């Protein structure tokens, strides 16, 4: 009976892997996933899905994602107390920081330079080029060459 008990007591030893006692490449090949099917990735969308291209396209087109609003120049004439003024300055600073890093660098990362730039109407062309302003549609009124004649009959 003692021998039976000793046979049951024999345990298997557990193999603990370390970089020194097995071939890692062989184990990786045995346990890894082998995908031999042809790739379904469409390479023509590589440029379109690059984050740098997305940001550059956004800066050129001026089309913003829904949660972000275009920066705007607003007259804050109705601010009379310190708390309202500080909240307005904080909001303006947050809106400036949402701009692209290239645009902020153009204004030396200064919201003051940004506001000074927009207060000058001569900068409208550059603001449109930077994608910060939307070009205004020019409404053309038809001009007739002939004078309206009055017929008296």
PDB file of C-alpha atoms in Angstrom, residues 1 7 11 29 36-37 43 46 54 59 67 69 76 86 99 101 107 110 118 141 152-153:
ATOM      1  CA  UNK A   1       0.000   0.000   0.000  1.00  0.00           C
ATOM      2  CA  UNK A   7       3.292   6.283  -7.175  1.00  0.00           C
ATOM      3  CA  UNK A  11       4.159  14.826  -9.810  1.00  0.00           C
ATOM      4  CA  UNK A  29       5.698  29.743 -35.231  1.00  0.00           C
ATOM      5  CA  UNK A  36      -2.125  32.785 -45.723  1.00  0.00           C
ATOM      6  CA  UNK A  37      -5.205  34.347 -47.341  1.00  0.00           C
ATOM      7  CA  UNK A  43      -3.908  50.305 -50.359  1.00  0.00           C
ATOM      8  CA  UNK A  46      -3.441  54.742 -47.395  1.00  0.00           C
ATOM      9  CA  UNK A  54      -6.617  64.440 -42.509  1.00  0.00           C
ATOM     10  CA  UNK A  59      -6.930  73.110 -42.454  1.00  0.00           C
ATOM     11  CA  UNK A  67     -18.081  69.420 -31.669  1.00  0.00           C
ATOM     12  CA  UNK A  69     -16.747  75.665 -33.497  1.00  0.00           C
ATOM     13  CA  UNK A  76     -17.788  91.687 -25.535  1.00  0.00           C
ATOM     14  CA  UNK A  86     -12.004  85.964 -16.764  1.00  0.00           C
ATOM     15  CA  UNK A  99      -6.523  75.381 -33.549  1.00  0.00           C
ATOM     16  CA  UNK A 101      -0.382  73.685 -34.199  1.00  0.00           C
ATOM     17  CA  UNK A 107       0.685  83.634 -34.474  1.00  0.00           C
ATOM     18  CA  UNK A 110      -0.326  84.046 -28.795  1.00  0.00           C
ATOM     19  CA  UNK A 118      -8.357  89.332 -37.278  1.00  0.00           C
ATOM     20  CA  UNK A 141     -26.775  92.219 -59.526  1.00  0.00           C
ATOM     21  CA  UNK A 152     -47.217 106.673 -73.142  1.00  0.00           C
ATOM     22  CA  UNK A 153     -50.065 105.614 -75.301  1.00  0.00           C
TER      23      UNK A 153
END
